[in-house]
Short mmCIF file of C-alpha atoms in Angstrom, two decimals:
data_model
loop_
_atom_site.label_atom_id
_atom_site.label_comp_id
_atom_site.label_asym_id
_atom_site.label_seq_id
_atom_site.Cartn_x
_atom_site.Cartn_y
_atom_site.Cartn_z
CA MET A 1 -7.68 61.39 34.10
CA ALA A 2 -7.62 62.63 37.68
CA LYS A 3 -7.68 66.35 38.34
CA LEU A 4 -6.88 68.24 41.51
CA VAL A 5 -9.13 71.03 42.81
CA SER A 6 -8.19 74.24 44.57
CA ILE A 7 -9.20 74.92 48.12
CA LYS A 8 -11.42 77.87 47.21
CA LYS A 9 -14.76 76.15 46.55
CA LEU A 10 -14.15 73.59 49.28
CA MET A 11 -13.76 76.43 51.78
CA GLN A 12 -16.73 78.38 50.46
CA ASP A 13 -19.00 75.33 50.73
CA ALA A 14 -17.73 74.51 54.22
CA TYR A 15 -18.17 78.13 55.33
CA LYS A 16 -21.79 78.14 54.18
CA GLY A 17 -22.47 74.64 55.50
CA HIS A 18 -20.80 75.13 58.91
CA TYR A 19 -18.45 72.16 58.68
CA ALA A 20 -14.72 71.75 58.16
CA VAL A 21 -12.76 69.90 55.49
CA ALA A 22 -9.98 67.68 56.82
CA HIS A 23 -6.41 68.54 55.91
CA ILE A 24 -4.40 65.33 56.40
CA ASN A 25 -0.66 65.55 55.94
CA ILE A 26 0.80 62.85 53.71
CA ASN A 27 4.24 61.39 54.33
CA ASN A 28 4.62 58.56 51.81
CA LEU A 29 2.67 56.36 49.39
CA GLU A 30 0.93 54.53 52.25
CA TRP A 31 -0.46 57.82 53.54
CA ILE A 32 -1.71 58.82 50.10
CA LYS A 33 -3.48 55.49 49.55
CA ALA A 34 -5.02 55.36 53.04
CA VAL A 35 -6.26 58.95 53.11
CA LEU A 36 -7.74 58.78 49.62
CA GLU A 37 -9.49 55.50 50.45
CA ALA A 38 -10.91 57.00 53.64
CA ALA A 39 -12.17 60.10 51.83
CA GLN A 40 -13.79 58.05 49.07
CA GLU A 41 -15.51 55.78 51.59
CA ALA A 42 -16.78 58.73 53.65
CA LYS A 43 -17.75 60.72 50.54
CA THR A 44 -15.89 63.76 51.77
CA PRO A 45 -13.71 66.30 49.99
CA ILE A 46 -10.12 65.98 51.19
CA ILE A 47 -7.04 68.16 51.42
CA LEU A 48 -3.71 66.35 51.19
CA GLY A 49 -1.12 68.45 52.98
CA VAL A 50 2.60 68.36 52.25
CA SER A 51 5.22 70.06 54.41
CA GLU A 52 8.56 71.10 52.95
CA GLY A 53 10.24 68.31 54.90
CA ALA A 54 7.83 65.72 53.54
CA GLY A 55 8.43 67.12 50.07
CA LYS A 56 12.13 66.40 50.37
CA TYR A 57 11.46 62.96 51.85
CA MET A 58 9.21 62.00 48.92
CA ASN A 59 11.77 63.07 46.29
CA GLY A 60 10.36 66.46 45.49
CA PHE A 61 7.06 68.21 44.78
CA LYS A 62 6.82 67.05 41.15
CA ASN A 63 7.06 63.45 42.28
CA ILE A 64 4.31 64.01 44.85
CA VAL A 65 1.96 65.48 42.23
CA ALA A 66 2.51 62.42 40.03
CA MET A 67 2.02 60.03 42.93
CA VAL A 68 -1.25 61.65 43.98
CA LEU A 69 -2.71 61.91 40.47
CA ASN A 70 -1.76 58.34 39.58
CA SER A 71 -3.16 57.08 42.89
CA MET A 72 -6.42 58.92 42.29
CA ASP A 73 -6.76 57.25 38.90
CA TYR A 74 -5.76 53.80 40.15
CA GLN A 75 -8.06 53.97 43.18
CA LYS A 76 -10.90 55.45 41.12
CA ILE A 77 -11.26 58.44 43.43
CA SER A 78 -14.29 60.58 42.60
CA VAL A 79 -14.36 62.95 45.60
CA PRO A 80 -12.69 66.39 45.32
CA VAL A 81 -8.98 66.22 46.17
CA CYS A 82 -6.80 69.24 46.87
CA LEU A 83 -3.01 68.98 47.05
CA HIS A 84 -1.79 71.69 49.41
CA LEU A 85 1.61 72.95 50.57
CA ASP A 86 1.61 73.20 54.37
CA HIS A 87 3.57 75.99 56.10
CA GLY A 88 5.54 76.84 53.01
CA SER A 89 8.25 79.41 52.53
CA TYR A 90 7.95 81.83 49.63
CA ASN A 91 10.29 79.78 47.44
CA ALA A 92 8.54 76.50 48.29
CA ALA A 93 5.16 78.03 47.46
CA VAL A 94 6.44 79.12 44.05
CA GLU A 95 7.98 75.69 43.43
CA CYS A 96 4.77 73.87 44.37
CA LEU A 97 2.64 76.04 42.09
CA GLU A 98 5.03 75.33 39.23
CA ALA A 99 4.96 71.60 40.05
CA GLY A 100 1.16 71.40 39.84
CA PHE A 101 -0.08 71.76 43.41
CA SER A 102 -3.64 73.07 43.45
CA SER A 103 -3.16 75.07 46.63
CA VAL A 104 -0.35 76.50 48.76
CA MET A 105 0.07 77.97 52.19
CA TYR A 106 2.56 80.77 52.32
CA ASP A 107 3.54 81.09 55.99
CA GLY A 108 4.88 84.58 56.52
CA SER A 109 3.80 84.68 60.16
CA SER A 110 7.37 84.98 61.45
CA SER A 111 8.03 88.03 59.27
CA PRO A 112 6.96 91.64 59.94
CA ILE A 113 3.34 92.08 58.90
CA ASP A 114 4.16 94.36 55.97
CA GLU A 115 6.55 91.78 54.51
CA ASN A 116 4.00 89.02 55.15
CA ILE A 117 1.37 91.00 53.27
CA SER A 118 3.57 91.90 50.31
CA LYS A 119 4.85 88.35 49.77
CA THR A 120 1.38 86.89 50.25
CA LYS A 121 0.09 89.19 47.52
CA MET A 122 2.81 87.95 45.17
CA ILE A 123 1.92 84.33 45.87
CA VAL A 124 -1.78 85.09 45.36
CA ALA A 125 -1.04 86.68 41.96
CA LEU A 126 0.98 83.65 40.86
CA ALA A 127 -1.63 81.23 42.17
CA LYS A 128 -4.40 82.92 40.19
CA LYS A 129 -2.46 82.30 36.98
CA LYS A 130 -2.37 78.61 37.89
CA ASN A 131 -6.04 78.43 39.03
CA ALA A 132 -4.71 77.53 42.45
CA SER A 133 -5.60 78.82 45.91
CA VAL A 134 -3.69 80.35 48.81
CA GLU A 135 -3.78 80.08 52.60
CA GLY A 136 -2.15 82.83 54.64
CA GLU A 137 -1.14 82.98 58.29
CA VAL A 138 -0.97 85.52 61.08
CA GLY A 139 0.37 84.59 64.51
CA GLY A 140 2.77 81.68 64.84
CA ILE A 141 1.45 78.21 65.68
CA GLY A 142 3.14 76.68 68.71
CA GLY A 143 4.94 73.36 68.93
CA GLU A 144 7.26 72.06 66.23
CA GLU A 145 6.93 71.92 62.44
CA ASP A 146 9.74 70.38 60.38
CA GLY A 147 12.22 70.88 63.21
CA LYS A 148 11.38 74.54 63.82
CA ALA A 149 10.06 75.14 67.33
CA SER A 150 7.64 77.93 68.18
CA MET A 151 5.98 78.97 71.40
CA GLY A 152 3.01 80.17 69.40
CA GLU A 153 1.04 83.32 69.87
CA VAL A 154 -2.45 84.69 69.72
CA ALA A 155 -2.95 86.47 66.41
CA ASP A 156 -3.55 90.20 66.23
CA VAL A 157 -7.04 90.84 64.88
CA ALA A 158 -6.04 93.98 62.99
CA GLN A 159 -3.22 92.10 61.24
CA CYS A 160 -5.65 89.32 60.34
CA ALA A 161 -7.90 91.92 58.72
CA LYS A 162 -5.01 93.24 56.64
CA LEU A 163 -3.91 89.82 55.44
CA ALA A 164 -7.49 88.86 54.60
CA LYS A 165 -7.52 91.64 52.00
CA THR A 166 -4.60 90.18 50.02
CA GLY A 167 -6.85 87.80 48.08
CA ILE A 168 -6.17 84.66 50.10
CA ASP A 169 -8.86 81.96 50.18
CA CYS A 170 -8.52 81.07 53.85
CA LEU A 171 -6.68 82.35 56.90
CA ALA A 172 -4.75 80.51 59.60
CA ALA A 173 -4.50 82.46 62.85
CA GLY A 174 -2.87 81.48 66.11
CA ILE A 175 -5.45 81.02 68.87
CA GLY A 176 -3.46 78.97 71.37
CA ASN A 177 -3.14 75.91 69.13
CA ILE A 178 0.17 74.08 68.69
CA HIS A 179 1.70 71.42 66.46
CA GLY A 180 2.33 67.96 67.85
CA VAL A 181 1.13 66.46 71.12
CA TYR A 182 -0.43 68.97 73.49
CA PRO A 183 1.37 69.29 76.84
CA LYS A 184 -0.23 68.92 80.24
CA GLY A 185 -1.67 72.18 81.44
CA TRP A 186 -2.54 73.40 77.95
CA LYS A 187 -5.10 76.17 78.40
CA GLY A 188 -7.19 75.35 75.34
CA LEU A 189 -8.23 77.41 72.35
CA ASN A 190 -8.86 81.13 72.78
CA PHE A 191 -12.44 81.41 71.55
CA ASP A 192 -12.72 85.12 72.36
CA VAL A 193 -9.95 85.89 69.87
CA LEU A 194 -11.32 83.40 67.35
CA THR A 195 -14.73 85.07 67.54
CA LYS A 196 -13.23 88.53 66.97
CA ILE A 197 -11.16 87.32 64.03
CA SER A 198 -14.11 85.53 62.46
CA GLN A 199 -16.41 88.54 62.82
CA THR A 200 -13.73 90.84 61.40
CA VAL A 201 -12.44 88.92 58.36
CA LYS A 202 -15.68 87.07 57.49
CA MET A 203 -13.82 84.35 55.61
CA PRO A 204 -12.95 80.64 56.07
CA LEU A 205 -10.48 80.10 58.90
CA VAL A 206 -7.96 77.30 59.45
CA LEU A 207 -7.16 75.44 62.65
CA HIS A 208 -3.64 74.02 62.69
CA GLY A 209 -2.47 71.49 65.26
CA GLY A 210 -5.66 69.43 65.17
CA THR A 211 -4.05 66.52 67.03
CA GLY A 212 -5.15 66.37 70.65
CA ILE A 213 -7.65 69.24 70.71
CA PRO A 214 -10.78 67.94 72.46
CA ASP A 215 -13.59 67.24 69.98
CA ILE A 216 -15.90 69.67 71.78
CA GLN A 217 -13.40 72.50 71.22
CA VAL A 218 -12.90 71.56 67.58
CA LYS A 219 -16.64 71.60 66.98
CA LYS A 220 -16.97 74.97 68.69
CA ALA A 221 -14.17 76.37 66.54
CA ILE A 222 -15.97 75.10 63.43
CA SER A 223 -19.16 76.83 64.58
CA LEU A 224 -17.15 80.07 64.76
CA GLY A 225 -15.84 79.93 61.20
CA VAL A 226 -13.08 77.31 61.06
CA CYS A 227 -13.48 75.46 57.75
CA LYS A 228 -10.22 73.50 57.59
CA VAL A 229 -8.62 71.45 60.36
CA ASN A 230 -5.08 70.12 60.00
CA VAL A 231 -4.14 66.68 61.32
CA ASN A 232 -0.74 65.01 61.07
CA THR A 233 0.74 63.81 64.36
CA GLU A 234 -2.35 61.79 65.29
CA CYS A 235 -2.09 59.75 62.09
CA GLN A 236 1.63 59.25 62.60
CA ILE A 237 1.06 57.94 66.12
CA ALA A 238 -1.72 55.60 64.93
CA PHE A 239 0.53 54.29 62.14
CA ALA A 240 3.49 53.76 64.49
CA ASN A 241 1.42 51.98 67.13
CA ALA A 242 -0.24 49.61 64.63
CA THR A 243 3.11 48.77 63.05
CA ALA A 244 4.65 48.14 66.47
CA VAL A 245 1.85 45.73 67.36
CA TYR A 246 2.38 43.81 64.10
CA THR A 247 6.12 43.46 64.60
CA LYS A 248 5.67 42.36 68.22
CA GLN A 249 3.06 39.77 67.29
CA ASN A 250 5.21 38.36 64.48
CA LYS A 251 8.73 38.77 65.88
CA ASN A 252 9.27 35.02 66.12
CA ASP A 253 8.50 34.57 62.42
CA LEU A 254 10.57 37.44 61.03
CA LYS A 255 13.39 35.08 60.01
CA LYS A 256 11.11 32.48 58.50
CA SER A 257 10.19 32.51 54.82
CA ALA A 258 6.95 30.51 55.07
CA ASN A 259 4.56 33.37 55.91
CA LYS A 260 6.80 36.23 54.77
CA VAL A 261 5.68 38.42 57.65
CA PHE A 262 8.65 40.64 56.78
CA ASP A 263 7.07 41.54 53.42
CA PRO A 264 6.70 45.36 53.60
CA ARG A 265 3.22 45.10 52.11
CA LYS A 266 2.19 43.00 55.12
CA LEU A 267 4.27 45.00 57.58
CA LEU A 268 2.74 48.34 56.61
CA LYS A 269 -0.85 47.15 56.11
CA PRO A 270 -1.95 47.53 59.76
CA GLY A 271 -0.49 51.03 59.85
CA CYS A 272 -2.39 52.01 56.71
CA ALA A 273 -5.62 50.66 58.22
CA ALA A 274 -4.95 52.72 61.34
CA ILE A 275 -4.49 55.90 59.27
CA LYS A 276 -7.74 55.24 57.43
CA ALA A 277 -9.63 54.65 60.68
CA LYS A 278 -8.22 57.83 62.23
CA CYS A 279 -9.20 59.85 59.16
CA ILE A 280 -12.79 58.60 59.21
CA GLU A 281 -12.97 59.38 62.92
CA LYS A 282 -11.88 62.95 62.19
CA PHE A 283 -14.26 63.33 59.24
CA ASN A 284 -17.16 62.60 61.58
CA VAL A 285 -15.95 65.16 64.12
CA PHE A 286 -15.47 67.81 61.43
CA GLY A 287 -18.91 67.18 59.92
CA CYS A 288 -17.62 66.69 56.36
CA VAL A 289 -18.96 63.15 55.76
CA ASN A 290 -21.16 63.01 52.63
CA LYS A 291 -20.19 66.57 51.68
CA ALA A 292 -18.40 65.63 48.46
CA LYS A 293 -19.90 67.38 45.44
#
C-alpha cells in the first residue's frame, strides 16, 4: 500500500546534493495523475502541493489524501511522494495533519513575528506527533494566492533566524518573488538577501512563485540553498493552452457521436500531457532527475 513521506529527508538530501525538489500544485485528478507519472518517469522525489482553495475544490483534504494514495497504488508509483499544504492558515494546517497530509506549510508571514513564531511552534509540535514536516514563512510573497493579493516584501534576516529555530524543516522567505505571471519590469530575485538568509539559517530554503523566473536565476537560487521550488501557474497555463488547441481542432465534430471528441477523457488528455511535459522540464532545471531514493 502506498505511503506518503514527509518533506524532511527530501530537503536534507537536496540541501546536501545542491538540487531542488519540485513542488507542483495539484488541482484535480488529472493533475495528480500527470504529476505522479512525470515524477516516476524522471525518477525524482515529488511534492504535491495543495492550497486551501484547491482543497475546497477537491471536496476536502481527506478526499485528496485518498485520491493521492489510491493513485499512487494504481499507477505503481515507487518514487518518494510528499503531500503538502501550501500557504495554509493555522486551522488548515491542523486539519491537513489530521487528514493524513505528510507535510504542511503554516504561513504566518502576514502576522507579527512573535505570533508567527508561537503558532509555528504549535504546528511543529503537532506535526511531530504525526511524523509530518513543517514549512514556515517570513516575508510575504507577492502576486496572488487563492484570491489574496500581496505586493510581497524582502524578508528580514533576523526574523528568518528566529523562525528557523522553531523546529521547521524548511523556510520560505520573500526575496522579490511573486505568485502568478511576472509583470514587465520585474527586477528579479534579490540574491544578496538570499545569500544572507542562507548563511544565517543554514537550512533548506523554499522559492515560491517558480513560474516565470528565468532558469539561470532559479539555478543560482538553488546554488545558494533553495531546495524546494513551487510551480503552479505554469502548469495551469500549459493545461489551458493544450485544451484550447484540442477544442479548436475538433470544434466541427463536437456534436457528432462517431469520434466522441467530447468525451472528457479525450478532451483532457492533451492538457494532462502538457502538465507532464512541463513538470519534466522543471525537474531538469531543478536538478532533481534520478534523485529518487
